[in-house]
XYZ file of C-alpha atoms in Angstrom:
646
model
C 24.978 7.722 12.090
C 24.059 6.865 8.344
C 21.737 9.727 8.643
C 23.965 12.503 9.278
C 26.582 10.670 7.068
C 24.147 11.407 4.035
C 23.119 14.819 5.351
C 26.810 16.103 5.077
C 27.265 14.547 1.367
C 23.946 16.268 0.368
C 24.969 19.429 1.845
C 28.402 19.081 0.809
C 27.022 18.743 -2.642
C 24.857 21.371 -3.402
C 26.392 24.246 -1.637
C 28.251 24.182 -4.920
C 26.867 26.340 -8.101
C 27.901 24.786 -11.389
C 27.986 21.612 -12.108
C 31.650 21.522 -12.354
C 31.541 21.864 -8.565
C 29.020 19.443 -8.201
C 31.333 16.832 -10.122
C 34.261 17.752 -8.240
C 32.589 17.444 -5.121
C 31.425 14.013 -5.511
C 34.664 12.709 -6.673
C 35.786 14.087 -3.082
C 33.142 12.024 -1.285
C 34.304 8.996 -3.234
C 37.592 9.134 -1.408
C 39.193 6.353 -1.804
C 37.257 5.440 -4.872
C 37.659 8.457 -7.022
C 40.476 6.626 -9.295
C 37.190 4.698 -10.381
C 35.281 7.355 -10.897
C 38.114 9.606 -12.928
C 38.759 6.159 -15.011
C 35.347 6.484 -16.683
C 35.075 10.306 -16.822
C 38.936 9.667 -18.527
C 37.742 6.926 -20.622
C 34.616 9.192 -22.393
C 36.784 12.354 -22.094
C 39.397 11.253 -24.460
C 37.474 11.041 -28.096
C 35.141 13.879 -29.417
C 32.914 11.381 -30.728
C 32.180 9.983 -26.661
C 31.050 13.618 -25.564
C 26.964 12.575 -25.130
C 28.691 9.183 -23.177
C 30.982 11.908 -21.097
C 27.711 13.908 -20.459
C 26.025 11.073 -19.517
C 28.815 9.666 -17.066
C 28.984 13.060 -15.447
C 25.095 13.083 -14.813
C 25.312 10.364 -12.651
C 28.113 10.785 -10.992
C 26.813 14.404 -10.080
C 23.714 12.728 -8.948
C 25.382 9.414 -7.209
C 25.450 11.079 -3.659
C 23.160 9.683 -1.113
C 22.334 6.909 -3.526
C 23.585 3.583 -1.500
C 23.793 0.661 -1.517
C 24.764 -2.694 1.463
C 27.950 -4.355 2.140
C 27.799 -7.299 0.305
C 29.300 -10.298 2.816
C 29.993 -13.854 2.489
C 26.630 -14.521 4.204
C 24.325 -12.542 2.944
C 25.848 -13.490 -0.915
C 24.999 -17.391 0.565
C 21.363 -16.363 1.472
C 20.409 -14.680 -1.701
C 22.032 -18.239 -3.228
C 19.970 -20.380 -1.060
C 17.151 -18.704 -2.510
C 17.751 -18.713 -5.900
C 18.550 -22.376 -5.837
C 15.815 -23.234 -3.554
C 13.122 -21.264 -6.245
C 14.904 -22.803 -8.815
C 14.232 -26.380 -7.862
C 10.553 -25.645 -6.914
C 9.585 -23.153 -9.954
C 7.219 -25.986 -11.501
C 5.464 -26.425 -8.005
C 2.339 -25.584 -6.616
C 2.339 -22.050 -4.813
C 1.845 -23.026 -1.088
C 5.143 -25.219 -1.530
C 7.185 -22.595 -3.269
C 5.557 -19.878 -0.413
C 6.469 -22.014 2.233
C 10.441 -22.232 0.876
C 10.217 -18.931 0.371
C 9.215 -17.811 3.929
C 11.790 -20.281 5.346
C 14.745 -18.843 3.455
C 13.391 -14.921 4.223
C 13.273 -15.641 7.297
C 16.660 -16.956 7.525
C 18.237 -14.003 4.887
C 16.612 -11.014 7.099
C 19.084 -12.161 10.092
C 22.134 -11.093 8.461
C 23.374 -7.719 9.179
C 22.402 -5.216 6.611
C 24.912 -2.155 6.484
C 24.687 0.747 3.924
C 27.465 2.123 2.169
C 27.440 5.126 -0.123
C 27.582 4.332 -4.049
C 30.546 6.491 -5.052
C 32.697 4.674 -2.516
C 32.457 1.141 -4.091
C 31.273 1.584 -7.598
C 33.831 0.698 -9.730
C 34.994 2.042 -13.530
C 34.012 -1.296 -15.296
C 30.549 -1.524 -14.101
C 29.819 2.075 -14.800
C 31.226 1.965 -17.889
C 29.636 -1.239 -19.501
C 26.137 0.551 -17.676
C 26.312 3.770 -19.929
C 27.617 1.504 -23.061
C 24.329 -0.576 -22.256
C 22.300 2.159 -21.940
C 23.126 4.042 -25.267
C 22.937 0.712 -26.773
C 19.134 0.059 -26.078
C 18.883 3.853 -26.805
C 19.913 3.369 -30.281
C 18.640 0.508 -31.491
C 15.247 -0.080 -29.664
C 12.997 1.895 -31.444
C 10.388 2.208 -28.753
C 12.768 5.101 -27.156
C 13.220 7.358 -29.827
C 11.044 9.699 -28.822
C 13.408 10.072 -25.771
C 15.158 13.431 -25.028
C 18.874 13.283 -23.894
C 17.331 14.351 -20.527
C 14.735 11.689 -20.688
C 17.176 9.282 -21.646
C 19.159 10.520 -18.388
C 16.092 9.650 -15.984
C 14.709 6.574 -17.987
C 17.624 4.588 -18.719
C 20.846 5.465 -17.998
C 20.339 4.771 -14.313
C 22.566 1.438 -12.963
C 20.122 0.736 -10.636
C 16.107 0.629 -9.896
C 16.100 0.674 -6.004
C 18.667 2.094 -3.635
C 20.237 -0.682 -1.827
C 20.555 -3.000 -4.918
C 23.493 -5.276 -6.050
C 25.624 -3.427 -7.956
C 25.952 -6.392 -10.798
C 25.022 -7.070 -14.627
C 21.285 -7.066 -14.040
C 20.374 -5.128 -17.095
C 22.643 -7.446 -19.476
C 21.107 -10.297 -17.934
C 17.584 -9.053 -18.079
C 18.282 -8.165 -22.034
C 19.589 -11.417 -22.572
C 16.135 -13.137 -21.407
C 13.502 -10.702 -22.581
C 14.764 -8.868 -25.621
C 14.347 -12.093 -27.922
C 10.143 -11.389 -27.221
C 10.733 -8.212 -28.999
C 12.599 -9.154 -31.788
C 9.268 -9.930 -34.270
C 8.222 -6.320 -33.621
C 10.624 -5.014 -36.577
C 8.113 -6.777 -39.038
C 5.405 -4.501 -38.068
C 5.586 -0.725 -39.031
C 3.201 0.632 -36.215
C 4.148 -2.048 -33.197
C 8.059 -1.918 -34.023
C 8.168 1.836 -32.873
C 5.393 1.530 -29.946
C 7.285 1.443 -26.126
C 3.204 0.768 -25.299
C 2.986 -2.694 -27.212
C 6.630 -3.440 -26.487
C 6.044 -2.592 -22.330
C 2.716 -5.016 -22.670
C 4.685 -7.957 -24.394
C 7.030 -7.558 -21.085
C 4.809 -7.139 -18.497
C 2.363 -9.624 -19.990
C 5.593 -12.183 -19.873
C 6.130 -11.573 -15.973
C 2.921 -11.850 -15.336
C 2.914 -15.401 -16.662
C 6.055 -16.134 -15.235
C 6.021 -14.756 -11.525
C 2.139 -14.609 -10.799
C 2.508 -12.142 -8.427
C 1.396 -13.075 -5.145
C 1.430 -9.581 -2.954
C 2.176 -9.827 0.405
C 2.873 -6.338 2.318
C 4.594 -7.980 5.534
C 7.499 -9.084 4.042
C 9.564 -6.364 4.030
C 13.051 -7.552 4.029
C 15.380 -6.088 1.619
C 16.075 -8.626 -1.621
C 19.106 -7.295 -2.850
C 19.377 -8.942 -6.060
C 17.349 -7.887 -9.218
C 17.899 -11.591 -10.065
C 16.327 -13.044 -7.127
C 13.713 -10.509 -7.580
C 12.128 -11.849 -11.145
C 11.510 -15.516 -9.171
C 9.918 -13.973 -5.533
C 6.345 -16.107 -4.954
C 5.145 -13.158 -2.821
C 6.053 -9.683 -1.627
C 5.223 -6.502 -1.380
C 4.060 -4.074 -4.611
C 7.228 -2.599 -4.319
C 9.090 -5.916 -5.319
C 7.103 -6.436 -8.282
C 6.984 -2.637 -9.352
C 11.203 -3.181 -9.164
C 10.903 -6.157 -10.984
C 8.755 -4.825 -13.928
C 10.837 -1.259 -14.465
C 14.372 -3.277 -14.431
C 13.253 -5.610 -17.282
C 11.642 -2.460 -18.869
C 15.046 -0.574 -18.727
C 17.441 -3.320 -19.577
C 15.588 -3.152 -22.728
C 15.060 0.253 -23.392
C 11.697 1.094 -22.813
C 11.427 4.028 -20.935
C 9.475 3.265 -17.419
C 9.459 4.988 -13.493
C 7.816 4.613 -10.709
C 5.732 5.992 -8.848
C 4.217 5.911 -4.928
C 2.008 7.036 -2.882
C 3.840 6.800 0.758
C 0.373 6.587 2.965
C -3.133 5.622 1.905
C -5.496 8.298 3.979
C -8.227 5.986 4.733
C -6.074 2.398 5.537
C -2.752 1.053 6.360
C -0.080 0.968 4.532
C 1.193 2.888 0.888
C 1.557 1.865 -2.500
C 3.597 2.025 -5.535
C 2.912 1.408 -9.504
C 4.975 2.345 -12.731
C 3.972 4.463 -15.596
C 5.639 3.860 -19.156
C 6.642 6.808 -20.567
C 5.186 6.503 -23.849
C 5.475 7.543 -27.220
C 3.242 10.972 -27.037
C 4.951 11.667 -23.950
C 2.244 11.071 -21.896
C 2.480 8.719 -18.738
C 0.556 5.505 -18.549
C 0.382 3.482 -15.293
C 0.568 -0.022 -14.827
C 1.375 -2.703 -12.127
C 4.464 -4.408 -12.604
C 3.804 -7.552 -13.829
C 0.128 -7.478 -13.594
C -2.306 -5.120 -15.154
C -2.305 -4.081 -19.090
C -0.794 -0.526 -19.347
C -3.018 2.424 -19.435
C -5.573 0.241 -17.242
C -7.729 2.028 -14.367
C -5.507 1.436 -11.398
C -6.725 2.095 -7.961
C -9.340 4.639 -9.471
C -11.350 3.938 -6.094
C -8.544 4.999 -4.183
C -8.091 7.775 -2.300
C -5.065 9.768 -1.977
C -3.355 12.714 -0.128
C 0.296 12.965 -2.037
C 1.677 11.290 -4.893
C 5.370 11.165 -5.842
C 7.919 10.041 -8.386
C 10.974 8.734 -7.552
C 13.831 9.833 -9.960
C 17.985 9.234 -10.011
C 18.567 12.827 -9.867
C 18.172 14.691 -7.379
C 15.372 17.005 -5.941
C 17.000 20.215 -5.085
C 13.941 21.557 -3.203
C 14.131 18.289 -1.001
C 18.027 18.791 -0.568
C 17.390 22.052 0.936
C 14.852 20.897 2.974
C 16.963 18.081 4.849
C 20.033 20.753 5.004
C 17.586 23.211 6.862
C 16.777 20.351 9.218
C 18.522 18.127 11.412
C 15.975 15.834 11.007
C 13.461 14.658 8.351
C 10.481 11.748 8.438
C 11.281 8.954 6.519
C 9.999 9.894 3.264
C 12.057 12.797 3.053
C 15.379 11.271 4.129
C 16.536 11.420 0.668
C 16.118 13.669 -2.323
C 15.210 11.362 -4.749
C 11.773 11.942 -5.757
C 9.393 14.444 -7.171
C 5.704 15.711 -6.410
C 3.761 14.796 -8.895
C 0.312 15.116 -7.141
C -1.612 17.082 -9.552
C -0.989 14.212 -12.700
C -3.443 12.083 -10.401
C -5.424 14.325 -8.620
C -7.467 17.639 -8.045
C -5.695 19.206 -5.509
C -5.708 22.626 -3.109
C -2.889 24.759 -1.966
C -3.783 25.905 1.811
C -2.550 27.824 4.286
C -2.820 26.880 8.084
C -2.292 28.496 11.614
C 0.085 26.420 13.688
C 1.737 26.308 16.808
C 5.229 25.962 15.239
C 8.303 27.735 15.096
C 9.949 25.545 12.824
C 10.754 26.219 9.270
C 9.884 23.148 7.776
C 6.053 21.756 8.843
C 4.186 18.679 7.846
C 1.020 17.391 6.981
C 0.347 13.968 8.481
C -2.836 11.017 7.944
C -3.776 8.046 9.941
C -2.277 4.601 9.141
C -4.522 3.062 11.440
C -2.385 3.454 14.427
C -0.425 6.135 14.213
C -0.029 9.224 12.187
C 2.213 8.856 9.181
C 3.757 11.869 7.518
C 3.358 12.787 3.401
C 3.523 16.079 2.726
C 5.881 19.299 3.861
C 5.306 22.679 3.731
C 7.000 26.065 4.722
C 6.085 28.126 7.878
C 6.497 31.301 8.321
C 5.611 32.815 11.686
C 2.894 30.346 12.416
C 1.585 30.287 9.504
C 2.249 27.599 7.345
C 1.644 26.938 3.183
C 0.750 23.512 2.070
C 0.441 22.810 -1.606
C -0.758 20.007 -3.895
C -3.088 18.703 -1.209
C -5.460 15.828 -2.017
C -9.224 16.021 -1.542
C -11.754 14.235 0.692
C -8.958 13.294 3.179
C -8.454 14.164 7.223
C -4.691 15.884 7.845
C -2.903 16.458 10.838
C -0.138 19.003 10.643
C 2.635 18.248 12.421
C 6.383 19.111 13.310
C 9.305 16.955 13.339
C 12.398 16.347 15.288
C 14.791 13.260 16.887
C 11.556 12.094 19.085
C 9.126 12.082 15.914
C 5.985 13.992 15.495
C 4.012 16.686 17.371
C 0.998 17.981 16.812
C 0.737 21.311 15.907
C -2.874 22.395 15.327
C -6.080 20.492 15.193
C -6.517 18.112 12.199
C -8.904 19.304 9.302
C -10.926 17.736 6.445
C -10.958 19.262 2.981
C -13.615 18.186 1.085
C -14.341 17.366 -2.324
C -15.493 20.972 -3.348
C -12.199 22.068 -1.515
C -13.689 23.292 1.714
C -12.102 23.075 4.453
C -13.428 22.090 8.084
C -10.933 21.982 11.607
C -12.035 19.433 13.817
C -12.606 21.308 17.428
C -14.897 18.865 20.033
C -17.246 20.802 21.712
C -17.754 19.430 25.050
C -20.485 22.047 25.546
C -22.498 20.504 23.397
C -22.759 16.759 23.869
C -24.476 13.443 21.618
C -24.971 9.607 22.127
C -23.376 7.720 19.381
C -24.268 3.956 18.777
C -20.774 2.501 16.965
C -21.600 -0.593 14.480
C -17.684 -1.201 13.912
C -14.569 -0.304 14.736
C -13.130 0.115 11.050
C -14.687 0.675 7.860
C -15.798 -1.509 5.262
C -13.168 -1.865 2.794
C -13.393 -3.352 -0.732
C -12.515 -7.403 -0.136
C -15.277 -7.594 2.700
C -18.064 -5.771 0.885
C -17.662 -7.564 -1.714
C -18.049 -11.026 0.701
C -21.175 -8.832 2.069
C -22.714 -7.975 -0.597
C -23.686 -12.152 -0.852
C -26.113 -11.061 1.669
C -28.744 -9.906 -0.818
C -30.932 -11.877 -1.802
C -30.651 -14.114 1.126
C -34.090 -15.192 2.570
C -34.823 -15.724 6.615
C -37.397 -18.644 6.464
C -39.010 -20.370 9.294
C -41.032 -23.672 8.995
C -42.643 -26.500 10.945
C -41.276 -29.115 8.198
C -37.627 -30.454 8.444
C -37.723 -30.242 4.606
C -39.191 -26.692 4.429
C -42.058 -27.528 2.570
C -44.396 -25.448 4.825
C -41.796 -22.764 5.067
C -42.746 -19.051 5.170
C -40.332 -16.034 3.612
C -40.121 -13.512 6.649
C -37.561 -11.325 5.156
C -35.705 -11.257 2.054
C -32.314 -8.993 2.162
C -31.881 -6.023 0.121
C -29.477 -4.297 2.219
C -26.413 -5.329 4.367
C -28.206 -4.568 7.875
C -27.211 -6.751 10.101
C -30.337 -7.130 12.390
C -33.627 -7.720 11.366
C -36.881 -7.565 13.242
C -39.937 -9.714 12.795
C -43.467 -9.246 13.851
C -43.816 -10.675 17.201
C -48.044 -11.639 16.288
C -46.725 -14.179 13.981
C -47.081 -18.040 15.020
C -44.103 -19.908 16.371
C -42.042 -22.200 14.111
C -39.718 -25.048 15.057
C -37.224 -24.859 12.217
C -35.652 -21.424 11.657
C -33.326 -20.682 8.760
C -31.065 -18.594 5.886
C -31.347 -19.461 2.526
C -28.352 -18.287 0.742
C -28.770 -16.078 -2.667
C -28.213 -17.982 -5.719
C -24.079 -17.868 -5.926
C -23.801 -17.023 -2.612
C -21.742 -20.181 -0.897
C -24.114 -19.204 1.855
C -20.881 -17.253 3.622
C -22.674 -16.211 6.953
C -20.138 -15.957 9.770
C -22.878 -15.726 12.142
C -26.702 -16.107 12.438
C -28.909 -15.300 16.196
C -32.130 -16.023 16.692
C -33.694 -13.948 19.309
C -37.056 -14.227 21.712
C -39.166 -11.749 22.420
C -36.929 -9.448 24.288
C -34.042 -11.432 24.948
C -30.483 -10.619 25.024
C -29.133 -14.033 24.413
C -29.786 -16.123 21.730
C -31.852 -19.767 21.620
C -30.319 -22.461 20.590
C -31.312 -25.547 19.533
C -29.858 -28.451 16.992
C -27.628 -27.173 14.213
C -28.922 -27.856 10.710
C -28.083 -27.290 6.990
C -26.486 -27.966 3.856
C -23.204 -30.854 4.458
C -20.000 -30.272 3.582
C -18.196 -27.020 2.765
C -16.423 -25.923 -0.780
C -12.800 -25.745 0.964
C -11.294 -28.034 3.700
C -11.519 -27.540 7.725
C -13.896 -26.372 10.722
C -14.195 -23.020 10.564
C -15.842 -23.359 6.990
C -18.668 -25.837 7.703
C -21.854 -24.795 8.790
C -20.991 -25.235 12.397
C -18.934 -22.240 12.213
C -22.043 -19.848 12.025
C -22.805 -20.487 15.288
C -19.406 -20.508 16.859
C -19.333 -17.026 18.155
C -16.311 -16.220 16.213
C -16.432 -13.606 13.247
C -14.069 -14.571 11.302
C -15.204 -18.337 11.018
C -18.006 -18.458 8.400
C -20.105 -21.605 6.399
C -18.329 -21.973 2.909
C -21.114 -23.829 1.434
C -20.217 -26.302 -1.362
C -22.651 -25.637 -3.641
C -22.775 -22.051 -4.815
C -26.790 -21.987 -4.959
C -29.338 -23.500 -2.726
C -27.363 -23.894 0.516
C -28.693 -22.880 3.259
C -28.569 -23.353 7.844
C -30.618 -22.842 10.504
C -31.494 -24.483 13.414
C -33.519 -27.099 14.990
C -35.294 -26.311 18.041
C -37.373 -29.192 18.872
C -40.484 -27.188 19.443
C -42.080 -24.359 18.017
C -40.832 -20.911 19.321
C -41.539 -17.051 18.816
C -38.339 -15.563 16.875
C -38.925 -11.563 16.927
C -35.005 -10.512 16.091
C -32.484 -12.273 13.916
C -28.739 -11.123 13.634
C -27.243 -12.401 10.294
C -23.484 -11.503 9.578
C -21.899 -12.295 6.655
C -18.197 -13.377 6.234
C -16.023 -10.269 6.659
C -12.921 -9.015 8.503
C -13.769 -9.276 11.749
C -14.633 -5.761 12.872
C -18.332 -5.536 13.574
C -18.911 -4.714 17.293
C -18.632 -8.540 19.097
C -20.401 -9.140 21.844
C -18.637 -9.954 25.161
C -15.522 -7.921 23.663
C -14.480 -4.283 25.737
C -14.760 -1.700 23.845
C -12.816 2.063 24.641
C -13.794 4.799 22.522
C -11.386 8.083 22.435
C -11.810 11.701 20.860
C -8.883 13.569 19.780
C -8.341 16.763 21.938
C -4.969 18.630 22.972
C -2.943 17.157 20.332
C -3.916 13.486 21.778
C -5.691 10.986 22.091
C -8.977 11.077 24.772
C -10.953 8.362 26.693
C -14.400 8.228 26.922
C -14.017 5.332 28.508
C -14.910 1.579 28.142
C -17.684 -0.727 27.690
C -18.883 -4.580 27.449
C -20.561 -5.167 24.213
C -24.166 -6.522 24.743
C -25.475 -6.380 20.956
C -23.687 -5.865 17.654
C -23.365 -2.037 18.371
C -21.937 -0.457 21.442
C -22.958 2.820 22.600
C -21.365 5.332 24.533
C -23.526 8.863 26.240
C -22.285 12.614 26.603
C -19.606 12.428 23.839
C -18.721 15.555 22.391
C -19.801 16.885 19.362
C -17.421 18.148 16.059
C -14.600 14.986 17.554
C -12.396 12.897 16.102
C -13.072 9.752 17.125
C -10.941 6.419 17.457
C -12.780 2.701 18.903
C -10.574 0.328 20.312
C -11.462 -3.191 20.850
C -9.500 -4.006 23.677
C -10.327 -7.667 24.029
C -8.873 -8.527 20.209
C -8.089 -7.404 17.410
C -5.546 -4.926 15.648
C -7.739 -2.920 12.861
C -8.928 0.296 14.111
C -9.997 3.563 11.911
C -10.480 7.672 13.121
C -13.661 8.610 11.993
C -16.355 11.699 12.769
C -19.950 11.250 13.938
C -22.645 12.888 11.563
C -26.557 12.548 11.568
C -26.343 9.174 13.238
C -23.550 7.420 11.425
C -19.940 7.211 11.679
C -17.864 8.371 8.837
C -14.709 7.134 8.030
C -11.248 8.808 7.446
């Protein structure tokens, strides 16, 4: 219902030409509420001297449709108080306590009802007014913003709020009330009292220190208040991107934000600001985290990039009024494609099976396929610009029941080819799968503790006779070992010097033996943090995601005991991770995408730490599902013996 509420007040909106029109027709959608709104255009209308002010009211009442925010109820007001008080009393202790009072209240906030409600039908004279007299004021006298435009002042700080759906109160008084006083010494410096880029640093530096941001993608419930917001333990990036840009503004250095609404190669998006700075060139930073201008996410890949803005996108308002529906990043006009500040992009063109004016590009979010990018069809053939490199699309259509497929995905690669995925079933290959999603930064970097590492048999409990039989210089799993050499009773890994040891699990094998021996667990005591699943027991527990947490860094080491001396030929070592190497004893089915959907190849028993699966076909898009546990899972294509990851 909310949905085709705001599709009539954008369509209402800009079927009108001038802006005149555009005013007019917003003080109609106000209804009741226009007296409000006609208060503070009559307020700035009545003295020449007020005719930037008049402009500026105008702006963003011209641009106020489809901007919302919630019904604010006794209960929900009593939440947002329970947590203020509750983070109040705890703000000098330890994280896990202030986290777990945190996730209590959350919890208990995110079961009140949340119902939207259109700005111009609540926003009252006073609050716009003492926003614009705010605005102006940190306009004027912070000189960091001079190099503002009336336009740029229009977009960076005459907004009243960051995020649609916050409270409607004196945020940006109260956030210039506590920060401006760590600006006030820049006046006695003639190169940092005009720099927004030392004054945005001070800020961010100060949040930083104060919230120690904690992120957290899962909790996803709405905090309404901007003051609630500057004391959140954890959240997601949005939070603290919200956070950062509202202290920014309140004190009139110009900030945005911007988002990229699905990473291509994991779950999940992300969002950052960028200060606007004094050459007029945009410099990103995380909201109270990272110095501005540092390298943020440069290992990142992305498909689309946008910038959410107050006004509104008129390209994006015509696309929701040709459609009766729109994905979710789309619902509203207020942001801007900004792809090509970030990236090296393509413009394509692509056959589909569409009728529809309005087509879409979709990725993988690691379950489903998420939609970033639109583009305009015209009898089945359909124009996609500002396309990201070295990512896997799937173009899709849209309506009430979601996506369908309409062509087969493609790749474009870094030199801007571009390759469709088509299976051949004509022509068919054997792939041997290692994992069912890739490797991504946090557990290579636990892996790469793996070299260095030495596999060291002996017949001495102390090692003194020991022999070296491999040292690791690569993150192979498996190892072989000459079958010729003698037996040995005590069989170990030696962790690399900083290394915490950090195996999750360690086989010996027999001859040609599927299962492992076992024997008497041995190695270094203790573990750096508390519990099981960090001692050295937990290598051999059969559980990935258990691993030994030695307590000293260098020198630690396990093995095991096996009473005699016996003939190890094949050693599995896997080091702490995430969990999605191929597990033995888990069922494995493996899928190809054909006919707009997903295909099984059917399902299997993992024996080893790979899992392999005959007559697959070739040029596939491939998906492996552990069906035993488990929730990561990653598309990926099959070339010269590996899998590769999209």
């Amino acid at each position: 219902m909310m949905k085709n509420y705001l599709l009539f007040l954008i369509i209402l909106v800009s079927s009108c030409q001038s802006k005149s029109d555009r005013l007019e027709y917003a003080l109609q959608l106000a209804k009741d509420n226009r007296p409000e709104l006609e208060q503070v255009l009559n307020h700035y209308g009545s003295r020449a001297q007020d005719s930037l002010k008049l402009k500026a009211a105008k702006y963003l009442i011209e641009n106020m449709p489809s901007h919302y925010s919630y019904v604010l109820n006794d209960s929900i007001l009593a939440s947002l108080n329970s947590i203020d008080i509750s983070l109040d009393s705890l703000k000098n202790e330890d994280f896990a306590i202030r986290d777990s009072a945190y996730r209590e209240n959350i919890l208990k906030y995110g079961k009140n009802n949340f119902k939207k409600i259109e700005d111009l039908e609540i926003i009252t004279a006073d609050f716009l007014i003492k926003n614009i007299e705010h605005s102006f004021n940190v306009w004027a006298t912070s000189t960091w913003s001079q190099h503002l435009t009336f336009e740029d002042f229009c977009e960076y700080l005459l907004p009243y709020k960051i995020f649609d759906g916050q409270i409607l109160d004196n945020w940006k008084e109260y956030l210039f009330e506590r920060y401006s006083p760590l600006l006030s010494n820049l006046k006695y410096s003639s190169i940092f009292s005009n720099s927004a880029y030392i004054a945005c640093n001070i800020l961010n530096s100060k949040l930083k220190d104060e919230m120690n941001p904690q992120l957290n993608s899962y909790f996803r419930i709405p905090i309404l208040s901007m003051k609630t917001l500057t004391k959140i333990p954890l959240g997601p990036c949005d939070e603290y991107t919200y956070v950062s840009n509202a202290v920014m503004t309140a004190n009139g250095i110009p900030v945005g934000i911007d988002f990229t609404p699905q990473w291509p190669f994991r779950s999940l998006g992300h969002s950052w600001s960028y200060l606007h700075e004094n050459t007029k060139k945009n410099l990103v930073f995380e909201g109270a985290s990272s110095t501005v201008g540092a390298p943020h996410k440069k290992d990142h890949v992305m498909a689309k990039v946008y910038r959410k803005t107050f006004k509104s996108n008129n390209e994006l308002v015509e696309l929701i009024k040709q459609q009766n529906f729109v994905p979710k990043v789309f619902q509203l006009p207020f942001i801007e494609d900004i792809t090509t500040e970030y990236l090296s992009t393509v413009n394509l063109e692509v056959k589909v099976n569409s009728k529809d004016k309005n087509v879409y590009l979709a990725v993988f979010n690691n379950k489903t396929w998420e939609v970033i990018a639109y583009g305009k069809n015209n009898k089945g053939s359909a124009k996609f610009e500002r396309i990201g490199k070295n990512v896997l699309y799937l173009p899709v259509s849209f309506d009430k029941y979601g996506i369908t497929p309409i062509a087969n995905p493609f790749i474009i690669y870094w030199n801007g080819e571009v390759k469709h995925i088509s299976p051949r079933a004509d022509k068919i290959q054997d792939l041997k799968l290692a994992r069912k999603f890739p490797l991504l930064p946090d557990a290579y970097v636990s892996n790469l503790r793996k070299l260095n590492t030495k596999i060291q048999a002996a017949n001495k409990s102390d090692f003194s006779d020991s022999i070296t039989f491999h040292t690791f210089s690569d993150l192979e799993n498996e190892i072989m070992i000459n079958p010729e050499v003698k037996s040995f009773r005590f069989w170990r890994a030696l962790s690399a010097p900083g290394g915490h040891s950090n195996i999750a699990e360690l086989r010996f094998y027999e001859n040609s033996r599927k299962t492992p021996s076992l024997g008497k667990i041995i190695g270094t005591s203790g573990s750096f943090r508390e519990g099981d699943s960090y001692k050295k027991e937990a290598v051999f527990d059969g559980d990935l995601l258990s691993f030994f947490d030695a307590l000293q860094d260098t020198g630690s080491w396990v093995g095991m005991d096996f009473e005699k001396p016996i003939p190890i030929t094949r050693i599995v070592c896997i080091m702490r991770g995430d969990g999605n190497e191929i597990e033995v004893g888990d069922e494995y089915e493996l899928y190809y995408w054909a006919e707009n959907n997903w295909v099984s190849l059917g399902s299997k028993i993992a024996e080893n730490i790979s899992v392999e699966f005959d007559k697959c076909p070739t040029g596939a898009l491939f998906l492996l599902r552990d069906k035993t546990k488990g929730a990561e899972e990653r598309i990926f294509t099959y070339e010269n013996g590996k899998q590769v990851w999209w």
